[in-house]
mmCIF file of C-alpha atoms and ligand atoms in Angstrom:
data_model
loop_
_atom_site.group_PDB
_atom_site.id
_atom_site.type_symbol
_atom_site.label_atom_id
_atom_site.label_comp_id
_atom_site.label_asym_id
_atom_site.label_seq_id
_atom_site.Cartn_x
_atom_site.Cartn_y
_atom_site.Cartn_z
ATOM 1 C CA MET A 1 -8.392 -22.656 8.266
ATOM 2 C CA ARG A 2 -7.675 -20.272 11.076
ATOM 3 C CA ALA A 3 -8.052 -16.526 10.627
ATOM 4 C CA TRP A 4 -7.288 -13.494 12.770
ATOM 5 C CA ALA A 5 -10.380 -11.671 11.688
ATOM 6 C CA VAL A 6 -12.341 -8.462 12.069
ATOM 7 C CA VAL A 7 -15.549 -9.759 13.630
ATOM 8 C CA GLU A 8 -16.798 -6.338 14.682
ATOM 9 C CA ASN A 9 -15.499 -2.994 13.359
ATOM 10 C CA ALA A 10 -13.002 -1.257 15.633
ATOM 11 C CA ALA A 11 -12.990 -4.178 18.077
ATOM 12 C CA PRO A 12 -9.977 -6.462 18.678
ATOM 13 C CA LEU A 13 -9.267 -9.065 15.973
ATOM 14 C CA ARG A 14 -10.448 -12.535 16.942
ATOM 15 C CA GLU A 15 -8.917 -15.870 16.081
ATOM 16 C CA ILE A 16 -11.684 -17.817 14.371
ATOM 17 C CA GLU A 17 -12.107 -21.019 12.401
ATOM 18 C CA LEU A 18 -13.321 -20.716 8.793
ATOM 19 C CA PRO A 19 -13.823 -23.441 6.181
ATOM 20 C CA THR A 20 -10.584 -23.933 4.206
ATOM 21 C CA PRO A 21 -11.533 -22.880 0.660
ATOM 22 C CA GLU A 22 -11.524 -25.505 -2.068
ATOM 23 C CA PRO A 23 -9.996 -23.959 -5.227
ATOM 24 C CA ALA A 24 -12.492 -24.036 -8.103
ATOM 25 C CA GLY A 25 -11.848 -23.213 -11.774
ATOM 26 C CA THR A 26 -8.651 -21.196 -12.133
ATOM 27 C CA GLN A 27 -8.317 -20.530 -8.393
ATOM 28 C CA VAL A 28 -5.174 -21.357 -6.464
ATOM 29 C CA LEU A 29 -5.087 -22.058 -2.719
ATOM 30 C CA LEU A 30 -1.960 -20.936 -0.891
ATOM 31 C CA GLU A 31 -0.712 -21.504 2.609
ATOM 32 C CA VAL A 32 0.154 -18.036 3.934
ATOM 33 C CA THR A 33 3.723 -17.641 5.195
ATOM 34 C CA HIS A 34 3.984 -13.830 5.461
ATOM 35 C CA CYS A 35 1.529 -10.955 5.478
ATOM 36 C CA GLY A 36 2.345 -7.270 5.839
ATOM 37 C CA VAL A 37 0.293 -5.060 8.164
ATOM 38 C CA CYS A 38 -0.714 -2.078 6.046
ATOM 39 C CA HIS A 39 -2.022 1.265 7.187
ATOM 40 C CA SER A 40 -5.118 0.810 5.024
ATOM 41 C CA ASP A 41 -5.964 -2.244 7.152
ATOM 42 C CA LEU A 42 -6.779 0.257 9.896
ATOM 43 C CA HIS A 43 -9.498 1.784 7.708
ATOM 44 C CA VAL A 44 -10.921 -1.613 6.857
ATOM 45 C CA TRP A 45 -10.845 -2.495 10.561
ATOM 46 C CA GLU A 46 -12.650 0.764 11.427
ATOM 47 C CA GLY A 47 -15.034 0.146 8.528
ATOM 48 C CA ARG A 48 -15.009 3.730 7.273
ATOM 49 C CA TYR A 49 -13.165 6.520 5.523
ATOM 50 C CA ASP A 50 -13.410 10.206 6.444
ATOM 51 C CA LEU A 51 -14.401 12.116 3.280
ATOM 52 C CA GLY A 52 -14.187 15.532 4.946
ATOM 53 C CA GLY A 53 -16.940 18.004 5.754
ATOM 54 C CA GLY A 54 -18.542 15.525 8.140
ATOM 55 C CA ARG A 55 -19.112 12.944 5.411
ATOM 56 C CA VAL A 56 -17.935 9.335 5.763
ATOM 57 C CA MET A 57 -17.791 6.377 3.414
ATOM 58 C CA ASN A 58 -18.837 3.165 5.120
ATOM 59 C CA LEU A 59 -17.153 0.045 3.786
ATOM 60 C CA LYS A 60 -20.286 -1.961 4.549
ATOM 61 C CA ASP A 61 -22.088 0.079 1.881
ATOM 62 C CA ARG A 62 -19.323 -0.823 -0.549
ATOM 63 C CA GLY A 63 -19.795 -4.551 0.001
ATOM 64 C CA VAL A 64 -17.300 -5.358 2.734
ATOM 65 C CA THR A 65 -18.747 -8.079 4.953
ATOM 66 C CA LEU A 66 -17.669 -9.394 8.360
ATOM 67 C CA PRO A 67 -16.094 -11.524 9.648
ATOM 68 C CA LEU A 68 -13.144 -10.657 7.431
ATOM 69 C CA ALA A 69 -9.542 -11.813 7.452
ATOM 70 C CA MET A 70 -7.762 -8.637 6.360
ATOM 71 C CA GLY A 71 -4.262 -8.580 4.912
ATOM 72 C CA HIS A 72 -3.273 -7.850 1.319
ATOM 73 C CA GLU A 73 0.549 -8.052 1.416
ATOM 74 C CA ILE A 74 0.744 -11.797 1.128
ATOM 75 C CA VAL A 75 3.445 -14.319 0.385
ATOM 76 C CA GLY A 76 2.559 -17.979 0.592
ATOM 77 C CA ARG A 77 3.239 -21.437 -0.730
ATOM 78 C CA VAL A 78 0.936 -22.955 -3.324
ATOM 79 C CA ALA A 79 -1.115 -25.671 -1.603
ATOM 80 C CA LYS A 80 -3.673 -26.716 -4.230
ATOM 81 C CA LEU A 81 -4.656 -25.792 -7.783
ATOM 82 C CA GLY A 82 -8.189 -25.553 -9.103
ATOM 83 C CA PRO A 83 -9.018 -27.876 -12.038
ATOM 84 C CA GLU A 84 -8.398 -25.091 -14.607
ATOM 85 C CA ALA A 85 -5.326 -23.576 -12.933
ATOM 86 C CA SER A 86 -1.874 -24.315 -14.288
ATOM 87 C CA GLY A 87 1.620 -22.882 -14.604
ATOM 88 C CA VAL A 88 2.591 -23.047 -10.952
ATOM 89 C CA ALA A 89 3.650 -26.032 -8.842
ATOM 90 C CA VAL A 90 2.384 -27.061 -5.428
ATOM 91 C CA GLY A 91 4.934 -25.877 -2.846
ATOM 92 C CA ALA A 92 6.132 -22.906 -4.927
ATOM 93 C CA ARG A 93 6.542 -19.646 -3.023
ATOM 94 C CA ARG A 94 4.573 -16.773 -4.543
ATOM 95 C CA ILE A 95 3.589 -13.150 -3.884
ATOM 96 C CA VAL A 96 -0.185 -12.756 -4.246
ATOM 97 C CA TYR A 97 -1.341 -9.719 -6.235
ATOM 98 C CA PRO A 98 -4.338 -8.673 -4.118
ATOM 99 C CA TRP A 99 -6.001 -5.905 -6.181
ATOM 100 C CA VAL A 100 -8.107 -8.298 -8.216
ATOM 101 C CA GLY A 101 -11.292 -7.410 -10.064
ATOM 102 C CA CYS A 102 -13.947 -9.128 -12.164
ATOM 103 C CA GLY A 103 -11.377 -10.927 -14.284
ATOM 104 C CA THR A 104 -13.174 -10.257 -17.575
ATOM 105 C CA CYS A 105 -13.184 -6.488 -18.254
ATOM 106 C CA GLN A 106 -10.636 -4.597 -20.340
ATOM 107 C CA ALA A 107 -8.685 -3.462 -17.250
ATOM 108 C CA CYS A 108 -8.481 -6.976 -15.799
ATOM 109 C CA LEU A 109 -7.475 -8.511 -19.138
ATOM 110 C CA ALA A 110 -4.696 -5.890 -19.436
ATOM 111 C CA ASP A 111 -3.287 -6.911 -16.007
ATOM 112 C CA GLU A 112 -4.509 -3.570 -14.634
ATOM 113 C CA ASP A 113 -6.975 -5.241 -12.304
ATOM 114 C CA ASN A 114 -6.684 -2.414 -9.757
ATOM 115 C CA MET A 115 -8.617 -0.207 -12.206
ATOM 116 C CA CYS A 116 -11.524 -2.687 -12.510
ATOM 117 C CA LEU A 117 -14.903 -1.112 -11.757
ATOM 118 C CA THR A 118 -15.986 -4.102 -9.655
ATOM 119 C CA PRO A 119 -13.066 -4.646 -7.276
ATOM 120 C CA ARG A 120 -12.841 -7.915 -5.373
ATOM 121 C CA SER A 121 -9.599 -7.083 -3.592
ATOM 122 C CA ILE A 122 -8.110 -9.820 -1.421
ATOM 123 C CA GLY A 123 -8.119 -8.809 2.245
ATOM 124 C CA ILE A 124 -10.934 -6.297 1.701
ATOM 125 C CA PHE A 125 -13.783 -7.847 -0.296
ATOM 126 C CA GLN A 126 -12.632 -11.425 0.302
ATOM 127 C CA HIS A 127 -10.484 -13.084 2.950
ATOM 128 C CA GLY A 128 -6.837 -12.082 2.929
ATOM 129 C CA GLY A 129 -3.566 -12.993 4.554
ATOM 130 C CA TYR A 130 -4.341 -12.667 8.266
ATOM 131 C CA ALA A 131 -5.104 -16.369 8.007
ATOM 132 C CA THR A 132 -3.440 -19.718 7.497
ATOM 133 C CA HIS A 133 -4.735 -19.959 3.899
ATOM 134 C CA VAL A 134 -5.723 -17.622 1.100
ATOM 135 C CA LEU A 135 -7.366 -18.090 -2.280
ATOM 136 C CA ALA A 136 -5.993 -16.380 -5.413
ATOM 137 C CA PRO A 137 -8.486 -16.172 -8.305
ATOM 138 C CA HIS A 138 -5.997 -17.029 -11.062
ATOM 139 C CA PRO A 139 -2.345 -18.150 -11.373
ATOM 140 C CA ARG A 140 -1.550 -14.886 -13.227
ATOM 141 C CA HIS A 141 -2.017 -13.069 -9.880
ATOM 142 C CA LEU A 142 0.962 -14.977 -8.451
ATOM 143 C CA VAL A 143 4.440 -13.492 -8.820
ATOM 144 C CA ASP A 144 7.629 -15.437 -8.100
ATOM 145 C CA PRO A 145 9.757 -13.584 -5.500
ATOM 146 C CA GLY A 146 12.834 -15.666 -6.428
ATOM 147 C CA THR A 147 15.551 -15.232 -3.835
ATOM 148 C CA LEU A 148 14.023 -12.088 -2.267
ATOM 149 C CA ASP A 149 13.377 -12.113 1.467
ATOM 150 C CA PRO A 150 9.713 -13.206 1.594
ATOM 151 C CA ALA A 151 8.826 -10.668 4.309
ATOM 152 C CA LEU A 152 10.157 -7.848 2.127
ATOM 153 C CA ALA A 153 8.608 -9.338 -1.023
ATOM 154 C CA ALA A 154 5.196 -9.386 0.694
ATOM 155 C CA THR A 155 5.315 -5.609 1.118
ATOM 156 C CA TYR A 156 5.740 -5.141 -2.642
ATOM 157 C CA ALA A 157 2.109 -6.263 -3.163
ATOM 158 C CA CYS A 158 0.795 -3.029 -1.634
ATOM 159 C CA SER A 159 3.289 -0.531 -0.278
ATOM 160 C CA GLY A 160 5.823 -1.393 -2.981
ATOM 161 C CA ILE A 161 3.586 -0.990 -6.017
ATOM 162 C CA THR A 162 1.711 1.894 -4.419
ATOM 163 C CA VAL A 163 4.873 3.992 -4.295
ATOM 164 C CA PHE A 164 6.120 2.610 -7.625
ATOM 165 C CA SER A 165 2.906 3.666 -9.339
ATOM 166 C CA ALA A 166 2.962 7.108 -7.640
ATOM 167 C CA VAL A 167 6.627 7.699 -8.482
ATOM 168 C CA LYS A 168 5.946 6.772 -12.126
ATOM 169 C CA LYS A 169 3.335 9.556 -12.189
ATOM 170 C CA VAL A 170 5.942 12.254 -11.379
ATOM 171 C CA MET A 171 8.748 10.788 -13.501
ATOM 172 C CA PRO A 172 10.800 11.568 -15.488
ATOM 173 C CA LEU A 173 12.456 14.074 -13.167
ATOM 174 C CA PRO A 174 16.107 15.190 -13.303
ATOM 175 C CA PRO A 175 18.046 13.441 -10.472
ATOM 176 C CA GLU A 176 18.834 16.768 -8.757
ATOM 177 C CA GLU A 177 15.340 18.277 -9.017
ATOM 178 C CA PRO A 178 13.621 18.272 -5.612
ATOM 179 C CA LEU A 179 10.815 15.787 -5.120
ATOM 180 C CA VAL A 180 8.793 16.044 -1.915
ATOM 181 C CA LEU A 181 7.501 12.967 -0.101
ATOM 182 C CA VAL A 182 4.936 13.696 2.593
ATOM 183 C CA GLY A 183 5.023 10.898 5.186
ATOM 184 C CA ALA A 184 8.010 8.806 6.231
ATOM 185 C CA GLY A 185 6.223 5.690 7.482
ATOM 186 C CA GLY A 186 6.388 2.356 5.676
ATOM 187 C CA LEU A 187 5.344 3.890 2.341
ATOM 188 C CA GLY A 188 7.778 6.779 2.662
ATOM 189 C CA LEU A 189 10.737 4.501 3.317
ATOM 190 C CA SER A 190 9.776 2.248 0.384
ATOM 191 C CA ALA A 191 9.483 5.327 -1.817
ATOM 192 C CA LEU A 192 12.925 6.502 -0.740
ATOM 193 C CA ALA A 193 14.456 3.119 -1.502
ATOM 194 C CA LEU A 194 12.819 3.082 -4.926
ATOM 195 C CA LEU A 195 13.817 6.672 -5.773
ATOM 196 C CA ARG A 196 17.422 5.887 -4.885
ATOM 197 C CA ALA A 197 17.265 2.787 -7.073
ATOM 198 C CA LEU A 198 15.990 4.972 -9.927
ATOM 199 C CA GLY A 199 18.913 7.363 -9.402
ATOM 200 C CA HIS A 200 16.996 10.273 -7.862
ATOM 201 C CA ARG A 201 19.086 12.184 -5.332
ATOM 202 C CA ALA A 202 17.029 15.157 -4.120
ATOM 203 C CA THR A 203 14.140 13.754 -2.111
ATOM 204 C CA ILE A 204 12.789 15.965 0.667
ATOM 205 C CA VAL A 205 10.782 14.127 3.295
ATOM 206 C CA VAL A 206 8.066 15.742 5.414
ATOM 207 C CA ASP A 207 6.892 14.086 8.621
ATOM 208 C CA ILE A 208 5.552 15.165 12.000
ATOM 209 C CA SER A 209 7.683 12.570 13.838
ATOM 210 C CA ALA A 210 11.338 13.379 14.564
ATOM 211 C CA GLU A 211 12.089 9.657 14.757
ATOM 212 C CA LYS A 212 10.611 9.061 11.298
ATOM 213 C CA ARG A 213 12.473 12.067 9.857
ATOM 214 C CA ALA A 214 15.713 10.605 11.251
ATOM 215 C CA ALA A 215 14.887 7.211 9.704
ATOM 216 C CA ALA A 216 14.260 8.928 6.355
ATOM 217 C CA LEU A 217 17.576 10.776 6.475
ATOM 218 C CA ALA A 218 19.332 7.512 7.353
ATOM 219 C CA ALA A 219 17.560 5.918 4.352
ATOM 220 C CA GLY A 220 18.956 8.515 1.967
ATOM 221 C CA ALA A 221 16.580 11.498 2.021
ATOM 222 C CA ALA A 222 18.437 14.696 1.072
ATOM 223 C CA LYS A 223 16.496 16.761 3.600
ATOM 224 C CA ALA A 224 13.747 16.322 6.176
ATOM 225 C CA VAL A 225 11.111 18.891 7.086
ATOM 226 C CA ASP A 226 8.945 19.000 10.209
ATOM 227 C CA GLY A 227 5.332 18.568 9.054
ATOM 228 C CA ALA A 228 3.770 19.634 12.364
ATOM 229 C CA GLY A 229 2.090 22.931 13.166
ATOM 230 C CA GLU A 230 2.128 26.156 11.154
ATOM 231 C CA GLY A 231 4.464 27.129 8.315
ATOM 232 C CA VAL A 232 4.850 23.677 6.735
ATOM 233 C CA THR A 233 4.594 25.089 3.183
ATOM 234 C CA ALA A 234 7.285 27.680 3.901
ATOM 235 C CA ARG A 235 9.594 25.012 5.340
ATOM 236 C CA ILE A 236 9.086 22.801 2.260
ATOM 237 C CA VAL A 237 9.789 25.697 -0.125
ATOM 238 C CA GLU A 238 12.866 26.696 1.846
ATOM 239 C CA ALA A 239 14.245 23.144 1.884
ATOM 240 C CA ALA A 240 13.639 22.825 -1.869
ATOM 241 C CA GLY A 241 15.103 26.231 -2.693
ATOM 242 C CA GLY A 242 11.755 27.349 -4.167
ATOM 243 C CA PRO A 243 8.295 26.010 -5.011
ATOM 244 C CA VAL A 244 8.386 22.365 -6.129
ATOM 245 C CA GLY A 245 7.329 20.513 -9.259
ATOM 246 C CA ALA A 246 6.583 17.102 -7.789
ATOM 247 C CA ILE A 247 4.979 16.151 -4.479
ATOM 248 C CA ILE A 248 3.767 12.716 -3.464
ATOM 249 C CA ASP A 249 1.451 12.907 -0.456
ATOM 250 C CA LEU A 250 1.502 9.574 1.312
ATOM 251 C CA VAL A 251 -0.570 10.947 4.200
ATOM 252 C CA ASN A 252 -3.201 12.871 2.213
ATOM 253 C CA GLY A 253 -5.124 14.428 5.043
ATOM 254 C CA THR A 254 -6.694 17.897 5.051
ATOM 255 C CA ALA A 255 -3.610 19.566 6.553
ATOM 256 C CA SER A 256 -0.908 17.712 4.611
ATOM 257 C CA ALA A 257 -2.694 18.093 1.265
ATOM 258 C CA ALA A 258 -3.202 21.845 1.760
ATOM 259 C CA ALA A 259 0.437 22.389 2.788
ATOM 260 C CA ALA A 260 1.657 20.333 -0.181
ATOM 261 C CA PHE A 261 -0.650 22.013 -2.699
ATOM 262 C CA GLU A 262 0.518 25.473 -1.620
ATOM 263 C CA ALA A 263 4.142 24.448 -2.216
ATOM 264 C CA LEU A 264 3.630 23.590 -5.917
ATOM 265 C CA ARG A 265 5.370 25.613 -8.596
ATOM 266 C CA LYS A 266 3.942 26.413 -12.014
ATOM 267 C CA GLY A 267 3.320 23.139 -13.839
ATOM 268 C CA GLY A 268 3.599 21.282 -10.529
ATOM 269 C CA ARG A 269 1.980 17.957 -9.786
ATOM 270 C CA LEU A 270 0.572 16.697 -6.490
ATOM 271 C CA VAL A 271 0.034 12.932 -6.420
ATOM 272 C CA GLN A 272 -2.331 11.849 -3.661
ATOM 273 C CA VAL A 273 -1.772 8.388 -2.280
ATOM 274 C CA GLY A 274 -2.585 8.306 1.446
ATOM 275 C CA LEU A 275 -6.017 7.559 2.857
ATOM 276 C CA PHE A 276 -5.791 9.626 6.036
ATOM 277 C CA GLY A 277 -8.973 11.464 5.065
ATOM 278 C CA GLY A 278 -10.428 14.939 4.849
ATOM 279 C CA GLU A 279 -10.782 17.320 1.934
ATOM 280 C CA LEU A 280 -8.827 19.802 -0.214
ATOM 281 C CA ARG A 281 -10.173 23.142 -1.468
ATOM 282 C CA LEU A 282 -8.808 24.144 -4.865
ATOM 283 C CA PRO A 283 -8.478 27.796 -5.976
ATOM 284 C CA LEU A 284 -9.826 27.232 -9.496
ATOM 285 C CA PRO A 285 -8.182 30.158 -11.353
ATOM 286 C CA LEU A 286 -4.775 29.113 -9.968
ATOM 287 C CA MET A 287 -5.276 25.567 -11.225
ATOM 288 C CA ALA A 288 -5.499 27.018 -14.737
ATOM 289 C CA MET A 289 -2.994 29.873 -14.457
ATOM 290 C CA ARG A 290 -0.308 27.698 -12.877
ATOM 291 C CA ALA A 291 -1.198 24.638 -14.981
ATOM 292 C CA LEU A 292 -1.320 22.490 -11.846
ATOM 293 C CA THR A 293 -2.180 18.809 -11.629
ATOM 294 C CA VAL A 294 -3.705 17.063 -8.642
ATOM 295 C CA GLN A 295 -3.833 13.343 -9.292
ATOM 296 C CA GLY A 296 -4.919 10.378 -7.204
ATOM 297 C CA SER A 297 -2.991 7.127 -7.285
ATOM 298 C CA TYR A 298 -4.439 3.827 -6.056
ATOM 299 C CA VAL A 299 -2.090 0.895 -5.411
ATOM 300 C CA GLY A 300 -0.578 -0.368 -8.685
ATOM 301 C CA THR A 301 -1.096 -2.802 -11.526
ATOM 302 C CA LEU A 302 -0.100 -6.446 -11.757
ATOM 303 C CA LYS A 303 2.432 -5.308 -14.365
ATOM 304 C CA ASP A 304 3.872 -2.861 -11.785
ATOM 305 C CA LEU A 305 4.298 -5.745 -9.314
ATOM 306 C CA ARG A 306 6.161 -7.892 -11.863
ATOM 307 C CA GLU A 307 8.361 -4.919 -12.860
ATOM 308 C CA LEU A 308 9.103 -3.976 -9.246
ATOM 309 C CA VAL A 309 10.068 -7.541 -8.355
ATOM 310 C CA ARG A 310 12.428 -7.555 -11.362
ATOM 311 C CA ILE A 311 14.042 -4.306 -10.157
ATOM 312 C CA ALA A 312 14.385 -5.749 -6.640
ATOM 313 C CA GLN A 313 15.877 -8.987 -7.963
ATOM 314 C CA GLY A 314 18.503 -6.900 -9.744
ATOM 315 C CA GLY A 315 19.692 -5.856 -6.296
ATOM 316 C CA ALA A 316 19.104 -2.128 -6.802
ATOM 317 C CA LEU A 317 16.387 -1.806 -4.154
ATOM 318 C CA PRO A 318 17.795 -1.420 -0.649
ATOM 319 C CA ALA A 319 15.781 -3.185 2.026
ATOM 320 C CA PHE A 320 13.922 -1.042 4.527
ATOM 321 C CA PRO A 321 13.233 -1.824 8.201
ATOM 322 C CA ILE A 322 10.906 -4.789 8.624
ATOM 323 C CA THR A 323 9.835 -6.281 11.932
ATOM 324 C CA GLU A 324 8.401 -9.775 11.800
ATOM 325 C CA VAL A 325 5.604 -10.599 14.242
ATOM 326 C CA PRO A 326 4.073 -14.058 14.820
ATOM 327 C CA MET A 327 0.695 -14.283 13.055
ATOM 328 C CA PRO A 328 -1.311 -14.937 16.267
ATOM 329 C CA GLN A 329 -0.213 -11.461 17.448
ATOM 330 C CA ALA A 330 -2.004 -9.793 14.524
ATOM 331 C CA ASP A 331 -4.180 -7.688 16.816
ATOM 332 C CA ALA A 332 -1.200 -6.382 18.794
ATOM 333 C CA ALA A 333 0.550 -5.532 15.511
ATOM 334 C CA LEU A 334 -2.468 -3.582 14.311
ATOM 335 C CA THR A 335 -2.560 -1.690 17.626
ATOM 336 C CA ARG A 336 1.119 -0.780 17.306
ATOM 337 C CA LEU A 337 0.455 0.600 13.834
ATOM 338 C CA ARG A 338 -2.614 2.525 14.994
ATOM 339 C CA GLU A 339 -0.584 4.156 17.769
ATOM 340 C CA GLY A 340 2.085 5.242 15.271
ATOM 341 C CA ARG A 341 4.763 3.131 16.938
ATOM 342 C CA VAL A 342 6.082 1.498 13.771
ATOM 343 C CA THR A 343 9.195 2.529 11.843
ATOM 344 C CA GLY A 344 9.177 0.737 8.504
ATOM 345 C CA ARG A 345 6.836 -2.224 8.224
ATOM 346 C CA LEU A 346 5.376 -4.965 10.422
ATOM 347 C CA VAL A 347 5.033 -8.308 8.679
ATOM 348 C CA LEU A 348 3.090 -11.183 10.229
ATOM 349 C CA ARG A 349 4.890 -14.494 9.980
ATOM 350 C CA ALA A 350 2.897 -17.716 10.007
ATOM 351 C CA GLU A 351 3.938 -20.880 11.783
ATOM 352 C CA ALA A 352 4.044 -22.418 8.295
ATOM 353 C CA ALA A 353 6.950 -20.109 7.386
HETATM 354 ZN ZN1 ZN B 1 -2.001 -1.720 1.743
HETATM 355 ZN ZN1 ZN B 2 -12.488 -6.232 -14.201
#
């Protein structure tokens, strides 16, 4: 198979030849047709996360090996089943749930593989969708997109369930109660689409880019706040008409997290999703006195993916801007994302599509 792989961290992706995997046991081989380019791919490409205070987490130490075909927002067609795989036909189009684990622990058996303590995520710990082929460990990780646009359906495997899972953590919320979304990139626009589908009507979006704020307003945000410079907390509180009960931080860097935390009302909840990096200092007495919650949220479960696809198939989820890019231009797509020049989502499209 061909792959557009990270051969060296932070160096351009290279087109390389890898052995096409032979599905064993319950594994299923798919021919990739679409693969979203996710912001977290940039961290995998760089090989590190900034933990704040000068500390970094190297992905090499966590078991990521190179060369690696990244890509975890995958739609493909089933090409071959392992001898113990069943329930899906060769040629069927499927979304691949990428957040797989050991396959045998309580979390994995409950279809909450993303909470497995030994993650084997596709596109991170094993080859992903920046390639002509990809291996899924089990047919249960394959979700039928039905009549959904495959490029859009691909994004549900990461950005879709990531926002779905985060939104679930702040729900239920009255439709008119302000909810703040920090970040109006691909995740922010998916979150807006989902919140509208769920009937929420008071989403305030924070972003440093005027273009992204405009895109968020066009996508149904009630208000947009400039996230750059000083006074971000005050602008959020003013837009919301007071301190807020629910904030989802899709950026989650030192500055955005601090500004969001300061804007919480009594009983407020800050859900941290982004992987921008840095640290947050918590005033401990205020955590208790204001009964605050700061909660992390990592992608979503296999059950979330099935539920989200059902919601989308019902027609309630408006599409958000997607730009398709030919797979061989994977490196250029990654560069565009790194330079912040993407509104919505880039999705690589294979020749096989
Ligand atoms: Zn992702
Ligand atoms: Zn497991």
